[in-house]
Amino acid sequence: MCGIFGYIGTRKNVPGLVFEGLKSLEYRGYDSWGLAAPDKNGKLRILKNTGKIGDSRVDSLPDNGMALGHTRWATHGGVTMENAHPHLDCSGRIALIHNGIIENYLEIKKELVKTGHRFRSETDTEVAVHLIEEIISKSEKKGLSRKVLFGRAVRQAFGKFSGLNAVIAMDAESEVFVAAKNGSPLIAGHGESHGENFLASDAHAILPYTRRLYFMEDGEIITLDRSGITVQNLADGQEKPVRFQQIDWKIEKEDKGKLPHFMLKEIFDQPKILLGIAASTEVTLPEFAKLIDNSYGTYLVGCGTAAYACLAGTYIFSKIAKKHVNFSVASEFSYLIDFLTPKSLVIGLSQSGETIDLLDSLKKARGKGVQVGALVNVLGSSLYRMADHKQLLHAGTEKAVVSTKAFTSKLAYLMMIAYLLKKDGVSGRKILETAGREAARVVSSAYRKKIQSLAENLSSAKDIYIIGRGVSYPVALEAALKIKEASYVHAEGFPAGELKHGVIALIEKNTPCIGFLPNDETYNDTLSGLIEMKSRGGLIIGISNKPHECFDIFLPVVDCGIASAIPNTVIAQLLGYYLAIQKGIDPDKPRNLAKSVTVK
Ligand code: G6P
C-alpha cells in the first residue's frame, strides 16, 4: 500500500502539485502523510501529519521545482508523526519514501547505529535513507559527480534489502530522484514541457499532466532529473532503453455528485453495470470460456472481496457449465502450486490489479509454466499487464475502500463466461438482466428505507451471524465482510450446514441471524438452520423470494436464478453502509484499511 508521488520540473507551486497527486492516491493508505521539498541551500524541508489528508495546506514548504510525497499505511511502527514518511538522512539532504517491508531492517539498523547514525522513527524505511548516506560517505569519490554517487548508493543499498519493496530517494544536493523496485508498483511520467518528470505508485495520478508513461519492471532502478529519465538493471547496473508508452485511457471523473459517500454512489452504479455486462459482445468472453474448457485445471485466485468472488466462481461453473474450477485465497496459493503444469490456467480476480499477495502468487505459478488470466477492473494495472489473457470488469473507478461494484461485476462476468462455456449465452444475458433490474429495485429509496430501519434495529448488536449454502455461502462471507469493514460490527458468515458444528453455541436471545434463501436446492436446508437459530432466541432476518413464518424480518428478492446472489449481495452492501452511518463511521475510508494492498 502507500501512495507515492514525486515531481521535478519547472512548474510553480510544486508542493501543491505533489499534494494534489497524494490526494488522488490516498486510497492506498491514510494513516499519515508527508512531503519533502528542498530549500535554496539544498536542505530538505518536511511537512508531515497523521490522519487523512483532508484540507491541509502545504504552502509553508519551499517551492524550488522538486518535491516528494507519501501517504502511509502503517506496517512497522505506530501511526505517529515520527513514523510518517518521508524520512531524512542525518545530513538532511536525502529524503526517502518507501512501499513494502524491508524484512532485514533490524540487522541493517544495528550496523548503522554503530557507525553513528541517529534514527528518529521506529520504521523499517528509515534504515534505507541512512544506509544510502553511509554508502556515499564510504565511497571513493574519484571525481564522480554527486548524482552518480547517489545513484550507485541507492542501487547498492537496495541490493541489501530482503522483502518486496519500492523506494524513491531524493537528493537535494544533486536535484535528482532515484527509485528502485522489486514488488510494489512504480510508474514514471515524462512531461512534454516544463522539463518535467514524475513518479507515482499509480498511473492515474500522473495522467492529468502527461500521458507518456514508463511502467517500471521489478529489478529496475530509475533516475529522474530535469534532463530526463534513465533506467538500469538493479543486478548489474546495465543501462536499458526507456520504452515509454503513450497512454490513451479515458480519465474517468470521480464524482459522487450530491451523494454523501462514494460507497453509496458505487452501490447505485451496479444496476447499470450489470445491464452493460448482460449486453456485452466482447470477444474476450468466449475466449475465456474456451480457455477454461481447454485447461487441465483452472484456479481462481484473489484476496478479500475478490477471493469471495473466486469461491462463488466454483459454484457458478459447477452449476451452470458442469465444470470443475478450483479456488484459493491468493496469499495461500503459493503453497498449492506444486501440482500446477503448463496445461493449468490460473485466473486472478482483482479490482485494483495491484494486490501483492495475488501478483506474487501468480508470478510463482507462472514459474510452473501456467497460463495466467485476469478479471480486473483497472486498465494498465500490474495484473492487467502481466496476464496472458485479460477481461476488464468495466465497473468504473471504485473509490470507496469497501469494495461493492467490483464484486458484483466479477460475479456477473463469471456467470456470463460459464454460460458461454455451456454454449447458452442467451440464458446468461437473461439472468443478468433480471439481476440488474432487481439490483435497481433494491437500491430504490423505498427498499433502502427497509434496510435503513434494519440497520437502526441492529446498530447495538455486538455480533451478526450470516448463513447460506451453495453460491449463497460466499455471499454470506461477503455480506459479513461488508458489515465488518464498514461498521466495525463483528459479523461472521459461514455455510449453513456448519451451524451445528460450533457457531450455534454463540446464539443468544436477540442475536441477529441473517439467512440467504434463494429459490434453489439450498432453500429447505438453510431454512432449517434459521429455525434452529430461532429456537435459541436468534432474531431471524430472511432474504428470499418468499416469506416464511420463522422470519422476524423479511427482505424480499425476486428469483433471478443463480444470479440472485447479486441482489442479495447488494442488500448486504447497503446494510453495511447504513450500519456505518448509524455509527458515525466514514464508510469510504474505514480505519486500518487501504484499497490497494501492496505489502505482504
Ligand atoms: C483490500 C480492499 C478490499 C479488496 C482486497 C483485494 O483489502 O480493502 O476491498 O477486496 O484488498 O483487492 P483487489 O484490488 O485485489 O480486488
XYZ file of C-alpha atoms and ligand atoms in Angstrom:
616
model
C 0.000 0.000 0.000
C 1.139 3.604 0.477
C 0.715 6.276 -2.160
C 3.854 7.779 -3.641
C 4.179 10.910 -5.767
C 7.319 12.777 -6.873
C 7.872 15.695 -9.231
C 10.844 17.503 -10.725
C 10.498 20.256 -13.330
C 9.989 23.960 -13.778
C 6.348 24.395 -12.763
C 5.354 26.747 -9.982
C 3.734 25.555 -6.741
C 5.360 22.130 -6.833
C 4.466 21.219 -3.200
C 0.812 21.949 -4.104
C 1.053 19.753 -7.207
C 2.574 16.863 -5.246
C -0.081 17.315 -2.569
C -2.848 17.017 -5.193
C -1.148 13.870 -6.518
C -1.126 12.444 -2.993
C -4.802 13.196 -2.519
C -5.612 11.080 -5.551
C -3.532 8.244 -4.065
C -4.899 8.445 -0.534
C -6.967 5.275 -1.011
C -3.640 3.413 -0.802
C -3.258 4.335 2.870
C -4.437 7.113 5.132
C -2.687 6.580 8.456
C -0.439 9.592 7.812
C 1.000 11.693 5.004
C 4.094 13.776 4.377
C 6.037 15.852 1.846
C 9.670 16.863 1.412
C 10.933 19.779 -0.703
C 14.427 21.326 -0.982
C 15.165 24.895 0.065
C 17.565 27.210 -1.793
C 20.533 25.866 0.199
C 19.977 22.230 -0.764
C 18.480 21.329 2.629
C 15.212 19.458 2.760
C 12.111 20.779 4.486
C 9.477 18.333 5.653
C 5.756 18.648 6.344
C 4.012 15.636 7.893
C 0.852 14.774 9.734
C -1.077 11.799 10.998
C -4.591 11.014 9.775
C -6.306 11.719 6.491
C -5.022 14.495 4.246
C -8.242 16.480 4.407
C -7.877 20.140 3.534
C -4.359 20.656 4.869
C -2.144 23.317 3.290
C 1.418 22.870 2.114
C 2.373 26.447 1.204
C 4.868 26.579 4.077
C 7.151 24.316 2.018
C 9.785 25.861 -0.288
C 8.878 25.895 -3.965
C 12.032 25.010 -5.910
C 10.810 22.717 -8.650
C 11.117 19.442 -6.761
C 9.071 17.624 -4.122
C 8.264 14.130 -2.935
C 5.183 12.927 -1.059
C 3.793 9.812 0.582
C 0.578 8.572 2.166
C 1.183 5.808 4.673
C -0.496 2.579 5.641
C 1.497 1.639 8.723
C 3.410 -1.629 8.737
C 6.423 -1.147 11.040
C 5.978 1.474 13.737
C 2.799 3.065 15.051
C 0.754 5.820 13.439
C 2.818 8.797 14.621
C 4.337 11.940 13.114
C 7.846 10.499 13.569
C 6.937 7.378 11.618
C 5.282 9.271 8.757
C 7.340 9.369 5.524
C 9.468 10.970 4.040
C 12.432 10.052 6.230
C 15.660 12.035 6.173
C 19.305 11.048 6.475
C 21.427 12.637 9.208
C 22.574 15.475 6.910
C 19.025 16.452 5.927
C 19.933 16.296 2.213
C 18.401 12.952 1.309
C 14.709 12.121 1.716
C 13.247 8.700 1.158
C 9.812 7.152 0.873
C 9.007 3.507 0.685
C 6.338 0.983 -0.084
C 6.883 -2.568 1.135
C 8.668 -4.193 4.041
C 12.453 -4.279 4.491
C 12.443 -7.613 6.260
C 16.076 -7.462 7.450
C 15.903 -3.856 8.683
C 16.888 -4.657 12.273
C 20.300 -6.057 11.374
C 20.989 -3.140 8.995
C 19.890 -0.673 11.666
C 22.232 -2.208 14.252
C 25.238 -1.635 11.980
C 24.173 1.912 11.127
C 23.691 2.834 14.793
C 27.222 1.568 15.463
C 28.586 3.941 12.823
C 26.803 6.878 14.464
C 23.535 7.272 12.510
C 20.751 8.818 14.514
C 17.300 7.289 13.982
C 14.151 9.274 14.623
C 11.454 6.694 13.835
C 10.529 3.081 14.512
C 10.072 2.303 10.817
C 11.921 -0.191 8.652
C 12.043 2.564 5.994
C 14.443 4.830 7.846
C 17.327 2.333 7.540
C 17.223 2.825 3.761
C 17.985 6.539 3.848
C 20.770 6.198 6.418
C 22.266 3.283 4.504
C 22.411 5.403 1.326
C 24.111 8.198 3.279
C 26.570 5.718 4.767
C 27.433 4.183 1.389
C 28.051 7.642 -0.133
C 30.286 8.650 2.764
C 32.376 5.484 2.339
C 32.547 5.657 -1.495
C 35.679 6.584 -3.311
C 34.751 9.853 -4.969
C 37.400 9.781 -7.789
C 35.933 12.895 -9.375
C 32.486 11.289 -9.695
C 29.521 13.629 -9.600
C 27.174 13.572 -6.599
C 24.417 12.350 -8.953
C 26.445 9.288 -9.948
C 27.482 8.561 -6.362
C 23.899 8.917 -5.212
C 22.543 6.569 -7.897
C 25.188 3.953 -7.098
C 24.472 4.191 -3.386
C 20.727 3.676 -3.887
C 21.406 0.630 -6.046
C 23.850 -0.836 -3.565
C 21.568 -0.164 -0.608
C 18.527 -1.653 -2.340
C 20.549 -4.793 -3.082
C 20.924 -5.355 0.662
C 17.189 -5.375 1.415
C 15.156 -8.541 1.650
C 11.394 -8.459 1.009
C 9.264 -6.874 -1.690
C 9.929 -3.153 -1.844
C 9.839 0.047 -3.845
C 11.816 3.084 -2.680
C 12.198 6.594 -4.017
C 15.168 8.559 -2.751
C 15.518 12.262 -3.433
C 18.830 14.085 -3.227
C 18.527 17.818 -2.659
C 22.213 18.383 -3.459
C 22.227 16.953 -6.996
C 18.477 17.525 -7.511
C 17.737 14.007 -8.592
C 15.300 11.209 -7.773
C 16.450 7.590 -7.830
C 13.840 4.864 -7.460
C 14.235 1.108 -7.269
C 11.594 -1.563 -7.304
C 11.145 -5.203 -6.593
C 7.443 -5.768 -5.922
C 5.305 -2.697 -5.331
C 4.276 -0.690 -8.421
C 6.102 2.447 -9.600
C 5.365 4.457 -12.718
C 7.415 7.284 -14.210
C 5.957 10.016 -16.414
C 7.826 12.254 -18.832
C 6.238 15.665 -19.410
C 6.169 17.224 -22.867
C 7.003 20.648 -21.463
C 8.407 22.229 -18.266
C 11.444 19.855 -18.393
C 9.464 17.719 -16.015
C 9.354 14.158 -14.820
C 7.010 12.384 -12.419
C 6.998 9.274 -10.281
C 3.914 7.705 -8.736
C 2.551 4.450 -7.429
C -0.424 4.640 -9.773
C -0.679 5.820 -13.385
C -3.878 7.797 -12.868
C -2.057 10.241 -10.546
C 0.304 11.233 -13.396
C -2.171 11.191 -16.295
C -3.540 14.712 -15.672
C -0.016 16.021 -16.511
C 1.378 13.642 -19.109
C 0.365 10.507 -20.992
C 3.946 9.435 -21.697
C 4.474 6.784 -19.050
C 7.107 4.241 -18.181
C 5.912 1.281 -16.088
C 8.912 0.094 -14.079
C 9.586 -3.630 -14.013
C 10.829 -5.473 -10.941
C 14.607 -5.426 -10.752
C 14.974 -1.945 -12.261
C 16.368 1.308 -10.950
C 15.375 4.613 -12.477
C 16.973 8.058 -12.308
C 14.973 11.232 -12.940
C 16.078 14.819 -13.080
C 15.303 17.818 -15.255
C 17.429 16.395 -18.088
C 15.395 13.178 -18.404
C 14.918 9.604 -17.277
C 17.369 6.704 -17.359
C 16.725 3.083 -16.441
C 19.203 0.412 -15.342
C 19.100 -3.183 -14.211
C 19.402 -3.377 -10.470
C 21.523 -6.517 -10.708
C 24.397 -5.256 -12.889
C 23.789 -1.533 -13.356
C 23.464 -2.028 -17.126
C 21.521 0.826 -18.772
C 18.315 -0.158 -20.612
C 16.369 1.685 -23.305
C 13.436 3.593 -21.777
C 10.362 2.421 -23.691
C 7.629 4.935 -22.906
C 4.010 4.064 -23.551
C 1.653 6.716 -24.892
C -1.453 6.144 -22.796
C -4.806 6.883 -24.380
C -7.067 5.781 -21.485
C -10.009 7.979 -20.764
C -9.636 9.666 -17.387
C -12.854 8.918 -15.536
C -14.462 11.627 -13.494
C -14.501 10.572 -9.873
C -17.578 12.367 -8.681
C -20.129 11.291 -6.111
C -22.431 14.124 -7.113
C -24.817 15.024 -4.313
C -24.459 11.658 -2.594
C -22.739 11.696 0.796
C -20.298 8.841 0.096
C -18.583 7.077 -2.782
C -19.679 3.752 -1.282
C -23.336 4.672 -1.785
C -22.654 6.017 -5.275
C -20.840 2.808 -6.199
C -23.683 0.661 -4.841
C -26.045 2.719 -7.022
C -23.804 2.184 -10.080
C -24.429 -1.563 -10.056
C -27.707 -1.981 -11.981
C -26.272 -0.145 -14.982
C -23.013 -2.099 -14.888
C -24.911 -5.395 -14.725
C -27.100 -4.498 -17.673
C -23.934 -3.479 -19.551
C -22.370 -6.900 -18.884
C -25.602 -8.627 -19.963
C -25.404 -6.741 -23.267
C -21.647 -7.236 -23.726
C -20.409 -8.571 -27.050
C -16.733 -8.605 -26.056
C -14.806 -11.326 -27.871
C -12.684 -11.877 -24.772
C -15.644 -13.572 -23.058
C -15.952 -16.612 -25.384
C -12.145 -16.705 -25.422
C -12.112 -17.096 -21.641
C -14.788 -19.800 -21.881
C -12.613 -21.685 -24.374
C -9.500 -21.296 -22.221
C -11.265 -22.757 -19.205
C -12.705 -25.552 -21.316
C -9.275 -26.480 -22.676
C -7.262 -26.109 -19.492
C -6.178 -29.056 -17.427
C -7.211 -27.472 -14.141
C -8.399 -23.890 -13.679
C -7.748 -21.962 -10.484
C -9.466 -18.747 -9.450
C -7.392 -16.687 -7.019
C -7.903 -13.358 -5.289
C -7.855 -11.561 -1.946
C -10.622 -10.185 0.279
C -13.791 -9.488 -1.648
C -12.168 -10.826 -4.810
C -11.460 -14.123 -3.006
C -15.162 -14.480 -2.226
C -15.954 -13.883 -5.893
C -13.491 -16.679 -6.724
C -15.212 -19.030 -4.278
C -18.567 -18.097 -5.810
C -16.991 -18.944 -9.182
C -16.522 -22.581 -8.148
C -20.299 -22.900 -7.584
C -21.125 -20.880 -10.701
C -19.024 -23.066 -13.021
C -20.226 -26.266 -11.382
C -23.925 -25.340 -11.577
C -24.007 -23.652 -14.956
C -21.263 -25.305 -17.010
C -20.775 -28.559 -15.057
C -17.108 -27.640 -14.949
C -14.786 -28.035 -12.002
C -12.741 -24.944 -11.231
C -10.584 -24.601 -8.126
C -10.326 -21.692 -5.743
C -7.653 -20.346 -3.435
C -7.162 -17.216 -1.396
C -4.158 -15.660 -3.185
C -1.980 -15.444 -0.063
C -2.313 -19.250 0.286
C -1.991 -20.093 -3.386
C 1.834 -20.195 -3.402
C 1.625 -23.186 -1.074
C -0.627 -25.056 -3.505
C 1.263 -24.608 -6.743
C 3.363 -27.772 -6.653
C 0.926 -29.683 -8.827
C 0.484 -26.988 -11.498
C 1.602 -27.845 -15.019
C 1.908 -25.838 -18.257
C -1.632 -27.031 -19.045
C -3.051 -25.301 -15.956
C -4.842 -21.977 -16.119
C -4.724 -19.548 -13.195
C -7.155 -16.623 -13.266
C -6.511 -13.732 -10.888
C -9.541 -11.689 -9.840
C -8.853 -8.182 -8.609
C -10.365 -4.738 -8.524
C -7.066 -2.851 -8.359
C -4.818 -5.337 -10.120
C -2.115 -4.360 -7.611
C -2.663 -6.664 -4.629
C 0.787 -8.019 -3.857
C -0.364 -11.382 -2.462
C -2.116 -12.013 -5.758
C 0.703 -10.785 -8.005
C 3.319 -12.686 -6.055
C 1.412 -15.977 -6.157
C 0.720 -15.557 -9.885
C 4.414 -14.969 -10.542
C 5.264 -18.135 -8.626
C 2.590 -20.072 -10.542
C 3.986 -18.741 -13.787
C 7.277 -20.339 -12.815
C 5.420 -23.635 -13.377
C 4.625 -22.599 -16.941
C 0.897 -21.953 -16.360
C -1.187 -19.533 -18.412
C -2.337 -16.501 -16.457
C -5.742 -14.895 -16.936
C -7.114 -11.787 -15.232
C -10.562 -10.434 -14.427
C -9.509 -6.969 -13.373
C -11.048 -3.535 -13.060
C -8.061 -1.241 -13.502
C -6.704 -0.900 -17.024
C -2.896 -0.844 -17.106
C -2.547 -2.225 -13.560
C 0.242 -4.699 -12.776
C -2.159 -7.654 -13.072
C -3.529 -6.358 -16.368
C -0.024 -6.021 -17.762
C 1.269 -9.377 -16.568
C -1.722 -11.514 -17.651
C -1.682 -13.537 -20.881
C -5.484 -13.215 -21.170
C -7.468 -10.333 -19.701
C -11.032 -9.291 -19.206
C -11.740 -5.843 -17.799
C -14.597 -5.629 -15.294
C -15.865 -2.318 -16.695
C -17.168 -1.326 -13.274
C -15.684 2.180 -13.496
C -13.413 3.688 -10.843
C -14.112 2.262 -7.406
C -13.036 4.819 -4.798
C -14.609 3.603 -1.562
C -12.261 1.283 0.293
C -15.192 -1.067 0.892
C -15.500 -2.833 -2.458
C -19.005 -3.162 -3.873
C -19.498 -2.893 -7.623
C -16.259 -4.732 -8.430
C -17.664 -7.792 -6.614
C -20.975 -7.941 -8.449
C -19.186 -7.294 -11.778
C -16.903 -10.248 -11.063
C -19.923 -12.471 -10.329
C -21.651 -11.276 -13.491
C -18.604 -11.949 -15.684
C -18.075 -15.382 -14.129
C -21.735 -16.226 -14.821
C -21.530 -14.947 -18.386
C -18.355 -16.960 -19.083
C -19.907 -20.086 -17.518
C -22.996 -19.727 -19.728
C -20.790 -19.234 -22.788
C -18.914 -22.386 -21.835
C -22.292 -24.133 -21.762
C -22.962 -22.562 -25.181
C -26.023 -20.787 -23.805
C -25.118 -17.110 -23.784
C -28.813 -16.225 -24.151
C -29.696 -17.600 -20.697
C -26.672 -15.829 -19.230
C -27.832 -12.484 -20.570
C -31.362 -13.141 -19.353
C -30.470 -13.847 -15.731
C -28.099 -10.885 -15.619
C -30.824 -8.605 -16.957
C -33.182 -9.874 -14.255
C -30.474 -9.439 -11.618
C -29.710 -5.925 -12.904
C -33.395 -4.941 -12.670
C -33.661 -6.469 -9.203
C -30.498 -4.642 -8.073
C -32.179 -1.431 -9.277
C -35.238 -2.216 -7.123
C -33.021 -2.944 -4.091
C -31.261 0.427 -4.390
C -34.568 2.298 -4.838
C -35.435 4.622 -1.995
C -38.443 2.542 -0.897
C -36.344 -0.594 -0.493
C -33.437 1.276 1.074
C -35.781 2.555 3.792
C -36.349 -1.070 4.883
C -32.606 -1.693 5.037
C -32.052 1.583 6.870
C -34.582 0.602 9.510
C -32.964 -2.848 9.789
C -29.623 -1.072 10.350
C -31.226 1.001 13.134
C -32.511 -2.230 14.638
C -29.078 -3.841 14.511
C -26.972 -0.836 15.451
C -26.325 -2.021 19.000
C -25.664 -5.639 18.017
C -22.280 -6.979 19.069
C -22.294 -9.903 16.654
C -24.179 -10.787 13.491
C -24.233 -14.309 12.049
C -24.936 -14.926 8.379
C -25.659 -18.247 6.695
C -26.062 -19.559 3.177
C -25.420 -22.693 1.169
C -24.102 -23.189 -2.337
C -23.360 -19.874 -4.029
C -25.067 -18.143 -1.082
C -22.198 -19.308 1.142
C -19.634 -16.922 -0.478
C -22.413 -14.300 -0.481
C -22.703 -14.809 3.303
C -18.925 -14.351 3.626
C -19.028 -11.197 1.514
C -22.017 -9.863 3.484
C -20.122 -10.354 6.750
C -17.059 -8.634 5.285
C -19.104 -5.577 4.211
C -20.571 -5.257 7.708
C -17.194 -5.659 9.426
C -15.276 -3.277 7.158
C -17.859 -0.535 7.018
C -19.299 -0.589 10.543
C -16.752 -2.429 12.743
C -19.532 -4.739 13.953
C -18.350 -8.313 14.309
C -20.098 -10.361 11.636
C -19.404 -13.920 10.624
C -20.559 -15.705 7.512
C -20.475 -19.460 7.233
C -22.063 -22.391 5.397
C -25.471 -23.020 6.955
C -24.605 -26.694 7.455
C -21.703 -25.772 9.738
C -24.019 -24.010 12.177
C -24.491 -27.056 14.352
C -20.755 -27.738 14.413
C -19.945 -24.852 16.714
C -21.380 -21.478 15.818
C -24.810 -22.222 17.250
C -23.197 -22.069 20.718
C -22.925 -18.301 20.204
C -26.606 -17.653 19.520
C -28.374 -15.903 22.399
C -31.635 -14.030 22.790
C -31.899 -11.424 20.018
C -28.600 -12.305 18.276
C -29.142 -11.136 14.689
C -29.023 -14.079 12.274
C -29.240 -13.414 8.539
C -30.043 -16.185 6.072
C -29.803 -16.093 2.279
C -32.517 -18.365 0.890
C -32.809 -18.084 -2.874
C -35.239 -20.259 -4.776
C -32.833 -23.171 -5.286
C -31.969 -26.557 -3.814
C -30.427 -24.892 -0.734
C -33.707 -23.314 0.433
C -35.014 -26.015 2.782
C -31.717 -26.787 4.471
C -30.828 -23.128 5.034
C -34.326 -22.579 6.404
C -33.782 -25.429 8.882
C -30.619 -23.653 10.031
C -32.535 -20.411 10.591
C -35.245 -22.249 12.526
C -32.551 -23.808 14.725
C -31.152 -20.329 15.368
C -34.640 -19.040 16.167
C -35.128 -21.845 18.700
C -32.082 -20.432 20.547
C -33.571 -16.932 20.629
C -31.980 -15.547 17.438
C -33.541 -12.581 15.635
C -34.098 -14.023 12.172
C -33.648 -11.936 9.019
C -34.629 -13.850 5.902
C -33.525 -12.720 2.435
C -35.530 -14.745 -0.047
C -38.088 -14.729 -2.845
C -40.783 -15.951 -0.433
C -41.717 -15.140 3.155
C -41.660 -17.665 5.983
C -43.175 -17.540 9.433
C -39.785 -18.003 11.080
C -38.530 -14.688 9.666
C -38.724 -11.814 12.169
C -37.702 -9.512 9.340
C -38.208 -10.379 5.671
C -36.321 -8.772 2.788
C -37.893 -9.991 -0.464
C -35.767 -10.608 -3.561
C -37.212 -11.652 -6.922
C -35.942 -15.024 -8.108
C -33.056 -14.388 -10.550
C -31.813 -17.985 -10.639
C -28.161 -18.300 -9.664
C -27.828 -14.537 -10.234
C -29.956 -13.948 -7.092
C -26.505 -13.869 -5.493
C -26.170 -10.377 -6.984
C -29.201 -8.532 -5.494
C -28.634 -10.487 -2.255
C -25.129 -9.015 -2.090
C -26.450 -5.517 -2.821
C -28.735 -5.800 0.232
C -25.736 -6.718 2.380
C -23.716 -3.808 0.964
C -26.499 -1.389 1.891
C -26.791 -2.921 5.352
C -23.039 -2.431 5.881
C -23.342 1.132 4.607
C -26.277 2.113 6.827
C -24.720 0.447 9.880
C -21.613 2.592 9.262
C -23.794 5.711 9.048
C -25.589 4.724 12.285
C -22.208 4.530 13.985
C -20.842 7.740 12.515
C -18.109 5.939 10.537
C -16.860 7.161 7.146
C -17.525 4.061 5.003
C -15.267 5.399 2.240
C -12.185 5.174 4.458
C -12.678 2.816 7.396
C -9.909 2.614 9.988
C -6.841 0.441 9.398
C -7.750 -0.452 5.815
C -6.461 0.514 2.385
C -7.943 -0.011 -1.022
C -4.832 -1.274 -2.708
C -2.785 -3.664 -0.590
C 0.750 -3.726 -1.936
C 2.548 -5.194 1.072
C 2.505 -8.770 2.308
C -8.252 -4.705 0.135
C -9.537 -3.953 -0.091
C -10.649 -4.944 -0.379
C -10.283 -5.810 -1.572
C -8.936 -6.517 -1.372
C -8.447 -7.147 -2.665
O -8.332 -5.457 1.300
O -9.865 -3.172 1.040
O -11.817 -4.215 -0.669
O -11.264 -6.778 -1.768
O -7.951 -5.559 -0.978
O -8.216 -6.114 -3.592
P -8.245 -6.260 -5.164
O -7.928 -4.885 -5.650
O -7.174 -7.253 -5.500
O -9.589 -6.735 -5.569
